[in-house]
XYZ file of C-alpha atoms in Angstrom:
673
model
C 133.837 195.742 60.570
C 134.139 196.444 64.053
C 131.564 199.271 64.062
C 129.239 196.858 61.320
C 129.113 194.639 64.452
C 128.491 196.206 67.224
C 125.823 198.407 65.411
C 124.226 196.833 63.804
C 121.465 193.484 64.153
C 123.006 190.214 62.832
C 120.057 189.982 59.949
C 121.626 193.568 58.515
C 125.306 192.298 59.072
C 124.829 189.818 56.369
C 122.956 191.704 53.958
C 126.063 194.409 54.015
C 128.972 191.765 54.346
C 126.435 189.896 51.113
C 126.197 193.741 49.817
C 130.185 193.843 49.999
C 130.141 190.426 48.834
C 128.765 191.255 45.905
C 130.771 194.244 45.122
C 134.167 192.806 45.419
C 133.030 189.774 42.937
C 131.442 192.440 41.117
C 135.130 194.386 40.730
C 136.440 190.708 40.042
C 133.919 189.351 37.666
C 133.740 193.360 35.869
C 129.771 193.387 37.027
C 128.618 196.667 38.975
C 127.610 196.878 42.324
C 124.125 197.560 41.554
C 124.089 194.460 38.699
C 124.617 192.200 41.337
C 122.346 193.516 43.731
C 119.513 193.398 41.322
C 120.415 189.515 41.132
C 120.442 188.837 44.427
C 117.046 190.752 43.983
C 115.778 188.160 40.583
C 117.455 185.744 43.147
C 115.159 186.522 45.734
C 111.720 186.771 43.858
C 112.613 183.899 42.284
C 113.056 181.911 45.628
C 109.618 184.097 46.705
C 107.580 182.874 43.638
C 108.551 179.247 44.343
C 107.733 179.054 48.405
C 104.850 180.775 46.593
C 104.125 178.104 44.938
C 105.219 175.382 47.250
C 102.681 177.034 49.810
C 99.811 176.567 47.136
C 100.230 173.000 46.556
C 100.865 172.526 50.570
C 97.376 173.836 51.291
C 95.623 172.404 48.459
C 96.795 169.312 49.359
C 95.607 170.318 53.136
C 92.027 172.016 51.589
C 91.518 168.346 49.538
C 91.637 166.690 53.412
C 88.855 169.215 54.624
C 86.428 168.179 51.909
C 87.530 164.593 52.321
C 87.082 165.223 55.965
C 83.678 167.113 56.013
C 82.524 164.979 53.545
C 82.807 161.917 54.461
C 81.811 163.252 58.587
C 78.579 164.061 57.099
C 78.095 161.032 55.257
C 77.835 159.900 58.178
C 76.043 161.876 60.018
C 73.462 161.380 57.335
C 73.925 158.045 57.684
C 73.694 157.882 61.439
C 69.994 160.264 60.753
C 68.789 157.577 59.086
C 69.374 155.076 61.898
C 67.702 157.790 64.146
C 64.523 158.039 62.669
C 64.937 154.485 61.301
C 65.435 153.351 65.233
C 62.870 155.608 67.021
C 60.408 154.219 64.141
C 60.874 150.576 65.269
C 60.735 151.561 69.042
C 57.479 153.200 68.360
C 55.896 150.014 66.910
C 57.699 148.598 69.528
C 55.527 150.699 72.076
C 52.318 150.351 70.571
C 52.669 146.174 70.702
C 53.380 146.694 74.647
C 50.763 148.843 74.984
C 48.338 147.088 72.595
C 49.287 143.601 74.038
C 49.058 144.984 77.332
C 45.646 146.315 76.750
C 44.689 142.872 75.464
C 46.258 141.063 78.992
C 43.909 143.851 80.846
C 40.853 143.345 78.385
C 41.354 139.188 79.126
C 41.776 139.283 83.280
C 39.186 141.103 82.906
C 37.136 138.933 80.966
C 38.821 136.096 83.225
C 37.563 137.774 86.639
C 33.541 138.279 85.592
C 33.635 134.338 84.077
C 35.683 132.812 87.453
C 32.509 136.023 89.168
C 29.712 133.931 87.170
C 30.764 130.426 87.524
C 30.861 131.569 91.194
C 27.468 132.378 90.916
C 26.101 129.984 89.243
C 27.687 127.462 91.558
C 25.729 129.253 94.015
C 22.509 129.080 92.750
C 23.461 124.999 91.506
C 23.748 124.544 95.671
C 20.294 126.620 96.596
C 18.429 124.871 93.433
C 19.793 121.513 94.574
C 18.523 122.138 97.952
C 15.673 122.922 96.822
C 15.113 119.558 94.853
C 15.962 117.093 97.483
C 13.007 119.231 100.286
C 10.820 118.760 97.577
C 12.008 115.562 96.156
C 11.540 113.976 99.846
C 8.453 115.119 100.111
C 7.391 113.941 97.142
C 8.552 110.480 97.925
C 6.623 110.449 101.816
C 3.555 111.396 99.580
C 4.234 107.976 97.258
C 4.843 106.291 100.659
C 1.737 107.479 103.041
C -0.606 107.204 99.564
C 0.548 103.579 99.540
C -0.055 102.802 102.517
C -3.496 104.663 102.360
C -4.386 102.805 99.803
C -3.510 99.005 101.601
C -5.796 100.252 103.881
C -8.217 100.465 102.142
C -7.590 97.786 99.951
C -7.467 95.936 103.174
C -3.533 94.504 102.447
C -2.162 97.006 104.776
C -1.856 96.920 108.451
C -3.932 99.702 109.534
C -1.852 100.974 112.125
C -0.500 103.910 110.275
C -3.323 104.346 108.089
C -4.617 107.956 110.082
C -1.141 109.209 110.339
C -0.660 108.241 106.676
C -4.396 109.984 105.888
C -3.050 113.261 108.011
C -0.001 113.505 106.064
C -1.762 112.670 102.720
C -4.445 116.029 103.728
C -1.909 118.488 104.842
C -0.012 117.713 100.875
C -0.747 120.896 98.444
C -0.932 119.121 95.841
C -3.656 116.528 96.785
C -7.448 117.647 95.216
C -10.290 118.660 96.992
C -12.331 116.023 96.441
C -9.701 113.473 97.538
C -9.162 116.306 100.624
C -12.588 116.206 101.609
C -13.064 112.438 101.157
C -10.138 111.873 103.638
C -12.023 114.396 106.598
C -14.638 112.370 106.281
C -12.861 109.454 106.790
C -11.335 111.001 109.456
C -14.261 112.111 111.087
C -15.786 109.456 111.438
C -12.890 106.935 112.904
C -12.301 109.737 115.131
C -9.315 109.012 117.764
C -10.151 104.753 116.745
C -7.876 103.131 114.280
C -10.178 100.384 114.167
C -13.212 102.712 114.241
C -10.785 104.297 110.920
C -10.265 101.100 109.924
C -14.906 99.867 109.530
C -15.321 103.400 108.513
C -13.105 102.519 105.196
C -14.870 99.515 105.094
C -18.433 100.960 105.593
C -17.162 103.269 102.448
C -16.479 100.700 100.076
C -19.612 98.409 100.985
C -20.975 101.122 98.822
C -19.194 99.845 95.659
C -18.988 102.918 93.303
C -17.190 105.006 96.583
C -14.378 103.128 97.430
C -13.589 102.406 93.868
C -14.157 106.087 92.766
C -11.672 107.064 96.272
C -9.810 104.266 95.342
C -9.186 105.765 91.777
C -8.676 109.051 92.633
C -6.183 108.685 95.260
C -4.622 105.799 92.434
C -4.269 109.049 89.814
C -3.090 110.781 92.622
C 0.001 108.606 93.426
C 0.317 108.359 89.639
C 0.711 111.898 89.226
C 2.987 112.507 92.675
C 5.225 109.953 90.640
C 4.455 111.551 87.718
C 5.712 115.462 88.632
C 9.038 113.363 90.805
C 9.983 111.927 87.489
C 9.944 115.299 86.314
C 11.588 117.322 88.774
C 14.039 114.335 88.921
C 14.218 114.949 85.223
C 14.130 118.838 85.609
C 17.242 118.909 87.931
C 19.349 116.449 86.138
C 18.591 118.375 83.449
C 20.323 121.330 85.370
C 22.576 119.642 86.879
C 23.932 118.711 83.361
C 23.704 122.197 82.338
C 25.085 123.617 85.422
C 28.180 120.540 84.405
C 27.869 122.149 80.904
C 28.155 125.496 82.124
C 30.946 124.932 84.734
C 33.079 123.409 81.995
C 32.381 126.213 79.011
C 33.566 129.104 81.731
C 36.648 126.678 82.910
C 37.767 126.212 79.201
C 37.050 130.062 78.271
C 39.078 131.091 80.902
C 41.580 128.561 80.374
C 41.996 129.705 76.826
C 41.501 133.438 77.761
C 44.663 132.750 80.703
C 46.620 130.806 77.757
C 46.534 133.993 76.032
C 46.898 136.162 78.873
C 50.270 133.758 79.206
C 51.434 133.886 75.243
C 50.959 138.246 74.995
C 52.159 138.501 77.918
C 55.602 136.476 76.896
C 54.877 137.900 73.441
C 55.225 141.757 75.402
C 58.988 140.863 77.209
C 60.163 139.413 73.680
C 58.876 142.917 72.296
C 59.908 144.849 75.880
C 63.072 142.964 75.880
C 63.845 144.159 71.422
C 62.502 147.049 72.294
C 65.122 147.653 74.566
C 68.612 146.489 71.750
C 67.403 149.349 69.582
C 67.133 151.831 72.428
C 70.765 150.817 73.065
C 71.659 150.976 69.735
C 69.522 154.625 69.302
C 71.715 155.347 72.227
C 75.325 154.273 70.596
C 74.704 155.541 67.168
C 73.120 159.325 68.334
C 76.631 159.053 70.256
C 78.234 157.565 67.182
C 76.931 161.159 65.548
C 76.914 163.647 68.596
C 80.963 163.354 67.731
C 81.054 163.461 64.225
C 79.740 166.796 64.604
C 81.602 167.729 67.050
C 84.696 166.493 64.677
C 83.205 168.049 61.794
C 82.204 171.043 63.852
C 86.295 171.953 64.730
C 86.871 170.651 61.895
C 85.707 172.949 59.953
C 86.555 175.790 61.436
C 90.338 174.454 61.565
C 89.942 174.553 57.680
C 88.078 177.729 58.034
C 91.237 179.710 60.204
C 93.988 178.031 57.581
C 91.963 179.122 54.801
C 92.197 182.895 55.607
C 95.818 182.319 57.174
C 96.625 180.860 53.321
C 94.562 183.554 52.173
C 96.844 186.391 54.717
C 100.388 184.579 53.592
C 99.591 184.772 49.998
C 98.761 188.042 49.896
C 101.911 188.648 52.051
C 104.141 186.800 49.578
C 102.696 188.851 46.346
C 103.488 192.296 48.040
C 106.920 190.333 48.716
C 107.324 189.812 45.287
C 106.028 193.453 43.998
C 108.054 195.122 46.483
C 111.334 193.470 45.158
C 110.328 194.025 41.546
C 109.507 196.951 42.057
C 113.162 198.012 43.707
C 114.625 196.051 40.867
C 113.096 198.478 38.794
C 114.079 201.101 40.500
C 117.474 200.027 40.509
C 117.445 199.267 37.141
C 116.422 202.504 35.830
C 119.003 205.017 34.179
C 119.324 206.993 37.930
C 120.548 204.010 39.726
C 121.955 202.092 36.733
C 123.125 204.427 34.159
C 124.477 206.184 37.138
C 127.057 203.462 37.906
C 127.872 203.047 34.624
C 128.535 206.231 33.385
C 130.733 206.651 36.437
C 132.674 203.318 36.213
C 135.706 204.892 34.877
C 135.593 207.357 37.477
C 135.745 204.103 39.795
C 138.187 201.784 38.283
C 140.468 205.231 37.624
C 140.675 205.210 42.067
C 141.534 201.080 42.267
C 144.553 201.623 39.217
C 145.432 204.500 42.147
C 145.011 202.154 44.778
C 147.252 199.561 42.730
C 150.234 202.474 42.146
C 150.364 203.043 45.976
C 150.707 199.605 46.627
C 154.487 199.340 44.536
C 155.274 201.619 47.094
C 154.074 199.101 49.953
C 155.808 196.047 49.114
C 157.616 195.790 52.661
C 154.576 195.754 54.199
C 152.837 193.004 52.071
C 155.387 190.680 52.774
C 154.649 191.107 56.558
C 150.900 190.847 55.364
C 152.226 187.603 53.262
C 153.675 186.664 56.483
C 150.809 187.206 58.794
C 148.477 185.094 56.876
C 150.719 182.448 56.224
C 150.164 181.746 59.911
C 146.791 181.763 60.158
C 145.916 179.630 57.849
C 148.707 177.002 59.552
C 146.930 177.954 62.667
C 143.583 178.253 61.216
C 144.281 174.819 59.703
C 142.166 177.146 56.313
C 142.638 176.118 52.843
C 141.197 179.245 51.582
C 144.009 181.402 53.417
C 146.398 178.992 52.091
C 145.282 179.378 48.922
C 145.286 183.584 49.684
C 149.184 182.982 50.440
C 149.827 181.308 47.322
C 148.389 183.906 44.810
C 150.302 186.558 46.980
C 153.769 184.684 46.623
C 152.227 184.340 42.534
C 151.183 187.685 41.652
C 152.387 191.858 41.489
C 152.691 193.107 45.263
C 150.159 195.566 44.017
C 147.197 193.155 43.841
C 147.074 191.723 47.407
C 144.958 194.062 48.916
C 142.669 193.269 46.477
C 142.953 189.757 46.641
C 142.240 189.911 50.325
C 139.161 192.078 49.339
C 137.955 189.623 47.063
C 138.830 186.523 49.472
C 136.707 188.623 51.635
C 134.108 188.904 49.156
C 134.345 185.828 48.473
C 133.973 183.905 51.878
C 131.134 186.315 53.027
C 129.483 185.307 49.964
C 129.530 181.654 50.638
C 128.699 182.357 54.054
C 125.603 183.373 52.968
C 125.062 181.022 50.953
C 125.419 178.624 53.174
C 123.869 180.409 55.840
C 120.586 180.240 53.284
C 121.373 176.255 52.062
C 121.229 175.629 56.135
C 118.518 177.562 56.211
C 116.410 175.867 53.234
C 117.557 172.188 54.223
C 116.121 173.472 57.908
C 113.925 173.992 56.501
C 112.670 171.121 54.089
C 114.561 168.795 56.592
C 111.324 169.776 59.034
C 108.800 169.486 56.287
C 110.072 166.402 55.229
C 109.830 164.914 58.247
C 106.338 166.066 59.426
C 105.774 164.954 55.783
C 106.670 161.606 56.531
C 104.934 161.494 60.679
C 102.138 162.736 59.016
C 101.378 160.235 56.269
C 103.058 157.150 58.334
C 100.228 157.498 60.976
C 97.500 157.954 57.692
C 99.190 155.475 56.320
C 98.460 153.204 59.415
C 95.349 154.665 60.311
C 94.335 154.353 56.984
C 95.574 150.313 57.008
C 93.107 150.219 60.584
C 90.761 151.505 59.091
C 90.444 148.993 56.039
C 91.502 146.249 58.285
C 87.844 147.997 61.111
C 86.090 147.884 57.443
C 86.808 144.425 56.189
C 86.191 142.481 60.140
C 82.742 145.192 59.683
C 81.754 144.168 56.525
C 82.439 140.288 57.257
C 80.138 140.805 60.171
C 77.401 142.815 58.644
C 77.654 139.984 55.959
C 77.717 136.827 59.001
C 74.520 139.048 60.161
C 72.408 138.870 56.697
C 73.202 135.543 56.892
C 71.839 134.411 59.828
C 69.148 137.048 59.655
C 68.324 135.290 56.576
C 68.483 132.188 57.849
C 66.212 133.423 60.369
C 63.440 134.207 57.937
C 64.047 130.395 56.317
C 62.731 129.084 59.226
C 59.871 131.599 59.792
C 58.885 130.417 56.448
C 59.421 126.951 57.339
C 58.106 126.821 61.119
C 54.870 129.131 59.102
C 54.362 125.719 56.356
C 54.611 123.618 59.232
C 51.852 125.358 60.898
C 49.601 125.721 58.198
C 49.901 121.866 57.912
C 49.591 121.547 61.071
C 46.714 123.439 61.476
C 44.675 122.479 58.558
C 45.310 118.737 59.561
C 44.010 119.700 63.506
C 40.882 121.565 62.068
C 40.461 117.863 59.511
C 40.351 116.545 62.475
C 38.291 118.684 65.077
C 35.583 119.304 62.242
C 35.521 114.780 62.179
C 35.108 114.986 65.834
C 32.312 117.505 65.872
C 31.071 115.948 62.599
C 30.081 112.788 65.002
C 29.868 113.881 67.924
C 26.784 115.875 66.553
C 25.751 112.708 65.097
C 25.952 110.747 68.065
C 23.944 113.665 70.347
C 21.671 113.993 67.325
C 21.151 109.887 67.241
C 21.049 109.578 71.286
C 18.065 112.337 71.232
C 16.524 110.143 68.954
C 16.602 107.262 70.752
C 15.872 108.654 74.244
C 12.998 110.947 72.964
C 12.023 106.393 71.245
C 12.566 105.236 74.950
C 10.079 108.417 76.741
C 7.621 108.242 74.270
C 6.782 104.678 74.838
C 7.333 105.071 78.941
C 5.603 107.968 79.164
C 2.882 106.034 77.554
C 2.549 103.194 79.383
C 2.881 104.875 82.519
C -0.204 105.606 81.536
C -1.482 101.985 81.238
C -4.499 100.255 83.099
C -5.812 97.175 83.866
C -9.402 95.696 84.788
C -9.698 94.526 88.665
C -11.959 92.568 90.125
C -12.701 89.640 92.346
C -10.776 86.810 91.675
C -12.452 83.875 90.562
C -11.851 80.329 92.455
C -9.427 78.055 91.165
C -8.585 80.706 88.690
C -4.942 81.154 87.450
C -2.638 83.678 88.809
C -3.128 86.393 85.941
C -2.083 89.871 86.633
C -3.632 91.874 88.767
C -1.880 95.060 88.158
C -1.673 98.038 85.257
C 1.136 96.658 82.447
C 3.208 99.736 82.022
C 6.740 98.352 80.912
C 9.602 98.066 82.534
C 10.040 101.843 84.383
C 12.789 101.104 87.155
C 15.082 99.140 84.266
C 14.157 101.998 81.558
C 14.914 105.000 83.621
C 18.024 103.297 84.420
C 18.863 102.910 80.502
C 18.092 106.460 80.199
C 19.548 107.795 83.040
C 23.498 105.858 80.997
C 21.872 107.543 78.099
C 21.712 111.285 79.658
C 25.292 110.314 80.914
C 26.560 109.491 76.792
C 24.427 112.351 75.576
C 25.847 114.138 78.043
C 29.346 113.259 76.982
C 28.586 113.648 73.449
C 27.470 117.015 74.356
C 30.775 117.750 76.236
C 32.977 116.113 73.491
C 30.803 118.869 70.608
C 31.533 122.011 73.803
C 35.195 121.139 74.034
C 36.412 120.391 70.033
C 34.632 123.071 68.843
C 36.161 125.993 72.174
C 39.509 123.606 71.493
C 38.921 124.300 67.466
C 38.241 128.223 68.197
C 41.531 128.530 70.543
C 43.348 126.774 68.263
C 42.953 128.980 65.654
C 42.837 132.167 67.609
C 46.165 131.071 68.829
C 46.695 130.004 64.808
C 46.216 133.003 63.340
C 48.220 135.357 66.507
C 50.994 133.462 65.142
C 51.318 133.807 61.800
C 50.670 138.000 62.766
C 53.728 138.169 64.940
C 55.403 135.447 62.094
C 54.881 138.200 60.136
C 56.045 140.777 61.826
C 58.110 139.206 63.169
C 59.844 138.320 59.674
C 58.749 142.076 58.179
C 60.978 143.518 61.498
C 64.146 140.803 60.366
C 64.337 141.838 56.023
C 63.968 145.700 57.423
C 67.184 144.946 59.031
C 68.177 142.747 56.335
C 67.476 145.616 54.313
C 69.489 148.209 56.262
C 72.411 146.052 56.882
C 72.604 145.582 52.627
C 72.874 148.877 52.749
C 75.709 148.907 55.141
C 77.773 147.012 53.898
C 77.434 148.298 50.200
C 77.884 152.163 51.944
C 81.044 150.105 54.241
C 82.110 148.808 50.686
C 81.891 152.335 49.141
C 84.126 153.272 51.756
C 86.570 150.473 51.560
C 87.315 151.369 48.219
C 87.665 155.160 49.328
C 90.240 154.356 51.718
C 92.001 151.806 49.883
C 92.310 154.304 47.080
C 93.329 156.929 49.782
C 95.706 154.244 51.248
C 97.513 154.025 47.740
C 97.494 157.594 47.329
C 99.577 157.900 51.233
C 101.835 155.431 50.414
C 102.897 156.574 47.409
C 102.929 160.249 48.849
C 104.991 158.620 51.285
C 106.996 156.907 49.375
C 107.944 160.027 47.473
C 108.719 162.195 50.463
C 111.059 159.458 51.444
C 112.226 159.557 48.269
C 113.112 163.500 48.636
C 114.479 162.504 52.020
C 117.646 160.201 50.323
C 118.251 163.495 48.047
C 118.670 165.515 50.783
C 121.441 164.028 52.944
C 123.657 164.106 50.529
C 123.463 167.770 50.101
C 121.814 168.747 54.122
C 123.402 165.809 56.547
C 126.496 164.702 54.938
C 128.842 167.479 56.073
C 132.594 166.258 57.990
C 131.395 169.658 59.773
C 128.496 170.598 61.361
C 127.517 174.408 60.929
C 128.180 175.724 63.747
C 131.459 174.712 63.453
C 131.423 175.551 59.611
C 130.398 179.348 60.750
C 132.594 179.411 63.408
C 135.893 178.778 60.714
C 134.557 180.742 58.345
C 134.329 183.561 61.404
C 137.510 183.206 62.397
C 139.097 183.461 58.492
C 137.141 187.149 57.739
C 138.801 187.838 60.935
C 141.646 186.810 60.148
C 141.625 188.789 56.389
C 139.673 191.699 57.868
C 143.172 191.903 60.185
C 145.341 191.947 57.028
C 143.535 194.672 55.445
C 144.019 196.564 58.585
C 147.762 195.707 58.185
C 147.648 196.843 54.703
C 146.057 199.777 55.526
C 147.709 201.542 58.355
C 150.546 200.744 56.854
C 149.854 202.987 53.962
C-alpha cells in the first residue's frame, strides 16, 4: 500500500484500488476478479455510450442554434440589401429631381435676365422716341402758329409786325411745298426790310383776286396738312406709348410669373434635399446594421464550423474509447484469460483455505487486531470499522484477515464510486448551471426582443397610419385644387370673354368717331364778303367738335388700354395659374407615390416583424420550457449532490484514515504470521 501511494499517480492508484476492491468483492461474492473487471469495463462502455449520446443531443441543440441564427441574420442582411437598394434608388431619384429643378431655376433666371434687359432697352428706346416726338411736335406747333399769323396778315386780321418772321419760319420748314415757298419768297423780296411794305405787297397781291385766293388756299391747305400730320404724330405717339406700356406690363408679368416659379422650384428643391438627406441618414443606419449583421454572421459561421469539427473529433475519440473497451472485454472474456482463471480457481480457493488454517494459530494476534481496530473506530468515530470489530467478535477468528480485506475492498469501492459520483455531480451541476444561466439569459434576451418587436410593429403601424392620413390629405387637397382651378379658369374665361367683347366694342366706337371726325376735318365753307345788314352766320368750315372729340377719343383710348391690359393680365394670370396647378399636380402625384411606396415598405416590414415576433415567441416558449426542465433536473440533482452532512473532501479524508487503519491491521496480522 505504501509502495502504491509512493510510486503511482492518483489515477493509477484509483484503478489499482478498484481492481483490488474487485478482487476482494469477487472473493466475497464468488465472482472471479476477471469477471469483476469485465463488469467494470462494461459499465465504462455503457457510460461512454451515454455520454456520447448526451453530447450528440447537446451538439444538435447547438447546431440548431447555428442554423436559426444564421437564417435570421441572412434574412436580416437580405432585407437590409433590399432597403439599401430602394433607398439608393430613391436618393438617385431625388438627386435627379434636384438637378432638374436646378436647371429649371437656371433657365428661368436666364429668362428673367433677358426680359429685364429687354425692358431696359425698351424703356431707353421709348425715352429716345418720346424726345424726338416732343421736338417734332414743337416744330409742328410753331409752324402752325406761324401759318396762322401769315393767314392773319394776308386776311388783314392780324398785326403785321410778326408777319415777316412768320413767313421766314414757314418758308424754312421742310414740310412747305415749293409753290408756297416761292410765293413767300416773292413777298419777302418785294417787301424788303419794311414790314409795312410787306403788308402793301400782300395787299397788292390780294388785288389780283385769284392769286390771293390761290395763295390763301395753299397756306390753309398747308395748315390742314400740318394739323393732320401733327394729329397723326400724336396718335402714333399715343399708340407707341400704349404698346410700350403693354410691353413693359407683359415683361413685368412674365418676370413676376418666372420669379414665382423660381421661388416654388427653389422651395421644392430644398424640400427634396431635406428628404434626400433623411434618406441618406437612413441608408447609413441600414448599412451600418447590415455590416454588424454580416460580421456577426461571419463570426457565427466560423464558431459553428469550429464546434462542428471539434464535435466530430470528440465523437471519433469517444467511439475509439468504446471500441477499445469492448475489445478489452472480448480479450478478458476469452478462454485464454477468463477460461484459465476459472480453470485454476480451485487452486486459488485451496490457497485461501490454507490461509484460514494458518489463522487458527494466530488467535492472540487476532484479538490484538480487534482491540486495535476498536480503538481506531472510537478515535475515528468510524461506523464501518465498528461494524467490522463486531463481525470479528462474532465470527471465527480464522476469518479476520479476510474480513479486513473485504472491508478494504468495500471502502475502496465506495471511495471509487463516490469519487465517480462526485465527478458526475460536479459535471452535471456545472452543465446544469450553465444551461440554466444560458437559458435564463436567452429568456431575458428573447423577452426584450419580443418587447422591441412589438414596439417596432406598433411604431410602424403608427407611421403607416400617418402616411395613409397624408395620402388622404393629398387626395383631398388635389380634389380641392382641381375644383378651385376649374372655378378660377371659369372666372378667367368669363373675364377674358367680357374684356375681349369690351375691347371690340370700344374699338368699334373709336372707329366710328375717328371716321366721322376725319371726314368732318375735310369740310369747307364758301367764304365771300359779307353783305351790309346781313345777319351773322358762319364764316368758317363746319368740322364738328374736333377738340371735344379728341378728348373723348383720348378717354376711349385709355379705356381700350385698360381693357386690353385686363385681357393680357387675365391671360397671363390664367397661364401662370395653370402652370402652377400642373406643377402642383406633378408634385402631389410624386409625393403621393413616395408615401405609398413608403407605406408598402413599412407594411412589408410589419409582416416581417410579425413573422419574427411569432418566431421569437416560439423560441421564448421553447426556451422557457428548457429552462423549467433544467430547473426540474437541478431539483433532482440536489438530494444526491448537495444534501450531504459532510463535504466530499471531509468524506475522502475520513475514508483515507479508515483505509490506513485497516492496512495497519493487516500489517499486524501479516507480521504476527
